[in-house]
Amino acid sequence: MTERHNDSKIIRSDTLPPVRKDEVFSSRRSVRVDTQKIKLILRYKFLSTEMDLQCSEVFEGEVIDLSKGGAHVRGKIPGPNWLIALGSTTVFVGCNIILESDSCIKTLTKVRWARPNHNEFYNLGLEFTQMADDQRQILNNWLLRQQIKSFRLK
């Protein structure tokens, strides 16, 4: 039980309502754009330096939301033996995110979290680890346009 001071009153944390995970913004480094209505396509390939974790298949998934630092995506993984390895330093995901303007962002990512969705699909949190400067500029411009569009609609 922790205590917080608020205008010289002490508030016990066990008396506060629970905070939903999606309401916590302090850990985010950049604004996320919800892309579910836009239906961005993701083509991706799992890359590993470990010999027993090799996969040549190119998967296709859906981008749920996108930011300057990463993406929340829905897609398949090569198999259950990859699940534990996804968070290791030896597994990367090469991604092509196809924007609706027919431009494509190419990036190398790390899986930061994975949750089963349904059947063979997983929700994956991907962090962009390597991206060329021109690709980053395309992404930043696209994100800015999407944010401007959402403000106009409100």
mmCIF file of C-alpha atoms in Angstrom:
data_model
loop_
_atom_site.group_PDB
_atom_site.id
_atom_site.type_symbol
_atom_site.label_atom_id
_atom_site.label_comp_id
_atom_site.label_asym_id
_atom_site.label_seq_id
_atom_site.Cartn_x
_atom_site.Cartn_y
_atom_site.Cartn_z
ATOM 1 C CA MET A 1 0.000 0.000 0.000
ATOM 2 C CA THR A 2 1.524 3.304 -1.094
ATOM 3 C CA GLU A 3 0.490 6.777 -0.128
ATOM 4 C CA ARG A 4 0.313 9.874 -2.291
ATOM 5 C CA HIS A 5 0.177 13.454 -1.098
ATOM 6 C CA ASN A 6 -2.481 15.647 -2.661
ATOM 7 C CA ASP A 7 -2.989 19.200 -1.340
ATOM 8 C CA SER A 8 -1.566 18.156 2.028
ATOM 9 C CA LYS A 9 -3.987 15.196 2.235
ATOM 10 C CA ILE A 10 -2.666 11.675 2.267
ATOM 11 C CA ILE A 11 -4.414 9.324 -0.142
ATOM 12 C CA ARG A 12 -3.903 5.612 0.247
ATOM 13 C CA SER A 13 -3.501 3.783 -3.051
ATOM 14 C CA ASP A 14 -5.846 1.013 -1.968
ATOM 15 C CA THR A 15 -8.686 3.549 -1.850
ATOM 16 C CA LEU A 16 -8.120 4.818 -5.407
ATOM 17 C CA PRO A 17 -10.008 3.391 -8.380
ATOM 18 C CA PRO A 18 -7.874 1.140 -10.593
ATOM 19 C CA VAL A 19 -6.183 2.813 -13.549
ATOM 20 C CA ARG A 20 -6.778 1.116 -16.860
ATOM 21 C CA LYS A 21 -3.658 0.233 -18.832
ATOM 22 C CA ASP A 22 -4.732 2.330 -21.827
ATOM 23 C CA GLU A 23 -5.126 5.392 -19.588
ATOM 24 C CA VAL A 24 -1.464 5.452 -18.612
ATOM 25 C CA PHE A 25 0.298 7.846 -20.963
ATOM 26 C CA SER A 26 3.513 8.597 -19.099
ATOM 27 C CA SER A 27 5.366 5.601 -20.546
ATOM 28 C CA ARG A 28 4.636 6.610 -24.169
ATOM 29 C CA ARG A 29 7.343 8.558 -25.940
ATOM 30 C CA SER A 30 5.217 9.598 -28.909
ATOM 31 C CA VAL A 31 1.610 9.879 -30.026
ATOM 32 C CA ARG A 32 0.030 6.743 -31.498
ATOM 33 C CA VAL A 33 -2.277 6.919 -34.492
ATOM 34 C CA ASP A 34 -5.104 4.369 -34.578
ATOM 35 C CA THR A 35 -4.896 2.778 -38.029
ATOM 36 C CA GLN A 36 -7.695 0.181 -37.815
ATOM 37 C CA LYS A 37 -10.097 2.211 -39.985
ATOM 38 C CA ILE A 38 -7.361 2.837 -42.553
ATOM 39 C CA LYS A 39 -6.405 -0.869 -42.798
ATOM 40 C CA LEU A 40 -2.646 -0.588 -43.177
ATOM 41 C CA ILE A 41 -1.009 -3.776 -44.421
ATOM 42 C CA LEU A 42 2.164 -5.125 -42.869
ATOM 43 C CA ARG A 43 4.475 -7.637 -44.525
ATOM 44 C CA TYR A 44 7.062 -9.014 -42.163
ATOM 45 C CA LYS A 45 9.702 -11.665 -41.732
ATOM 46 C CA PHE A 46 11.235 -13.057 -38.556
ATOM 47 C CA LEU A 47 15.028 -12.922 -38.509
ATOM 48 C CA SER A 48 17.202 -14.756 -36.029
ATOM 49 C CA THR A 49 20.903 -15.256 -35.509
ATOM 50 C CA GLU A 50 20.164 -18.620 -33.847
ATOM 51 C CA MET A 51 20.482 -21.571 -36.214
ATOM 52 C CA ASP A 52 17.541 -23.484 -34.693
ATOM 53 C CA LEU A 53 15.226 -20.490 -35.202
ATOM 54 C CA GLN A 54 15.128 -19.885 -38.929
ATOM 55 C CA CYS A 55 12.057 -18.986 -40.958
ATOM 56 C CA SER A 56 11.920 -18.051 -44.635
ATOM 57 C CA GLU A 57 8.189 -17.296 -44.704
ATOM 58 C CA VAL A 58 6.980 -13.731 -45.265
ATOM 59 C CA PHE A 59 3.862 -13.070 -43.181
ATOM 60 C CA GLU A 60 1.104 -10.534 -43.747
ATOM 61 C CA GLY A 61 -0.613 -8.767 -40.876
ATOM 62 C CA GLU A 62 -2.561 -5.687 -39.899
ATOM 63 C CA VAL A 63 -1.285 -2.529 -38.211
ATOM 64 C CA ILE A 64 -3.513 -1.642 -35.239
ATOM 65 C CA ASP A 65 -1.730 1.584 -34.313
ATOM 66 C CA LEU A 66 1.455 3.321 -35.337
ATOM 67 C CA SER A 67 3.839 5.866 -33.829
ATOM 68 C CA LYS A 68 7.324 7.230 -34.482
ATOM 69 C CA GLY A 69 8.768 4.597 -32.176
ATOM 70 C CA GLY A 70 6.843 1.475 -33.056
ATOM 71 C CA ALA A 71 3.637 -0.307 -33.971
ATOM 72 C CA HIS A 72 0.966 -2.526 -32.488
ATOM 73 C CA VAL A 73 0.248 -5.221 -35.065
ATOM 74 C CA ARG A 74 -1.862 -8.352 -35.447
ATOM 75 C CA GLY A 75 -0.408 -11.328 -37.253
ATOM 76 C CA LYS A 76 1.038 -14.810 -37.092
ATOM 77 C CA ILE A 77 4.317 -16.052 -35.692
ATOM 78 C CA PRO A 78 6.347 -18.938 -37.195
ATOM 79 C CA GLY A 79 5.378 -21.358 -34.439
ATOM 80 C CA PRO A 80 5.052 -21.867 -30.693
ATOM 81 C CA ASN A 81 8.807 -22.494 -30.366
ATOM 82 C CA TRP A 82 9.347 -18.845 -31.366
ATOM 83 C CA LEU A 83 7.160 -17.409 -28.594
ATOM 84 C CA ILE A 84 9.822 -17.441 -25.886
ATOM 85 C CA ALA A 85 12.543 -16.324 -28.300
ATOM 86 C CA LEU A 86 10.598 -13.269 -29.542
ATOM 87 C CA GLY A 87 11.835 -11.104 -26.682
ATOM 88 C CA SER A 88 15.462 -12.189 -26.989
ATOM 89 C CA THR A 89 18.266 -10.078 -28.387
ATOM 90 C CA THR A 90 18.775 -12.530 -31.264
ATOM 91 C CA VAL A 91 15.336 -12.193 -32.903
ATOM 92 C CA PHE A 92 14.355 -9.245 -35.103
ATOM 93 C CA VAL A 93 11.397 -8.612 -37.365
ATOM 94 C CA GLY A 94 11.956 -7.039 -40.778
ATOM 95 C CA CYS A 95 8.847 -5.026 -41.642
ATOM 96 C CA ASN A 96 7.337 -3.359 -44.688
ATOM 97 C CA ILE A 97 4.403 -1.155 -43.680
ATOM 98 C CA ILE A 98 2.366 -0.223 -46.736
ATOM 99 C CA LEU A 99 0.733 3.185 -46.326
ATOM 100 C CA GLU A 100 -2.441 4.010 -48.218
ATOM 101 C CA SER A 101 -0.451 6.379 -50.439
ATOM 102 C CA ASP A 102 1.305 3.291 -51.854
ATOM 103 C CA SER A 103 4.523 4.277 -50.146
ATOM 104 C CA CYS A 104 6.222 1.680 -48.011
ATOM 105 C CA ILE A 105 8.149 2.076 -44.770
ATOM 106 C CA LYS A 106 10.932 -0.453 -44.313
ATOM 107 C CA THR A 107 12.230 -0.981 -40.804
ATOM 108 C CA LEU A 108 13.896 -3.491 -38.532
ATOM 109 C CA THR A 109 12.041 -4.055 -35.271
ATOM 110 C CA LYS A 110 12.188 -5.894 -31.948
ATOM 111 C CA VAL A 111 9.179 -7.571 -30.365
ATOM 112 C CA ARG A 112 8.521 -5.880 -27.005
ATOM 113 C CA TRP A 113 5.394 -7.863 -26.118
ATOM 114 C CA ALA A 114 3.176 -10.585 -27.587
ATOM 115 C CA ARG A 115 -0.363 -11.632 -26.660
ATOM 116 C CA PRO A 116 -2.493 -14.365 -28.242
ATOM 117 C CA ASN A 117 -5.427 -12.916 -30.171
ATOM 118 C CA HIS A 118 -7.374 -15.823 -31.657
ATOM 119 C CA ASN A 119 -6.484 -18.994 -33.537
ATOM 120 C CA GLU A 120 -2.915 -18.589 -34.805
ATOM 121 C CA PHE A 121 -2.881 -14.791 -34.512
ATOM 122 C CA TYR A 122 -1.022 -12.651 -31.995
ATOM 123 C CA ASN A 123 -1.036 -8.997 -31.071
ATOM 124 C CA LEU A 124 2.589 -7.870 -31.160
ATOM 125 C CA GLY A 125 4.189 -4.695 -29.869
ATOM 126 C CA LEU A 126 7.041 -3.829 -32.223
ATOM 127 C CA GLU A 127 9.718 -1.232 -31.484
ATOM 128 C CA PHE A 128 11.508 0.312 -34.464
ATOM 129 C CA THR A 129 15.240 -0.329 -33.985
ATOM 130 C CA GLN A 130 16.638 0.582 -37.406
ATOM 131 C CA MET A 131 15.123 2.806 -40.061
ATOM 132 C CA ALA A 132 16.745 4.845 -42.821
ATOM 133 C CA ASP A 133 16.419 8.619 -42.487
ATOM 134 C CA ASP A 134 14.253 8.929 -45.615
ATOM 135 C CA GLN A 135 11.938 6.191 -44.306
ATOM 136 C CA ARG A 136 11.671 7.950 -40.932
ATOM 137 C CA GLN A 137 10.757 11.186 -42.715
ATOM 138 C CA ILE A 138 8.002 9.405 -44.684
ATOM 139 C CA LEU A 139 6.655 7.943 -41.433
ATOM 140 C CA ASN A 140 6.783 11.269 -39.570
ATOM 141 C CA ASN A 141 5.014 13.107 -42.412
ATOM 142 C CA TRP A 142 2.329 10.424 -42.641
ATOM 143 C CA LEU A 143 1.730 10.473 -38.865
ATOM 144 C CA LEU A 144 1.456 14.264 -38.904
ATOM 145 C CA ARG A 145 -1.105 14.154 -41.748
ATOM 146 C CA GLN A 146 -3.168 11.574 -39.843
ATOM 147 C CA GLN A 147 -3.133 13.680 -36.676
ATOM 148 C CA ILE A 148 -4.241 16.768 -38.632
ATOM 149 C CA LYS A 149 -7.075 14.753 -40.237
ATOM 150 C CA SER A 150 -8.291 13.525 -36.844
ATOM 151 C CA PHE A 151 -8.355 17.081 -35.440
ATOM 152 C CA ARG A 152 -10.380 18.284 -38.436
ATOM 153 C CA LEU A 153 -12.963 15.553 -37.866
ATOM 154 C CA LYS A 154 -13.556 16.543 -34.246
#
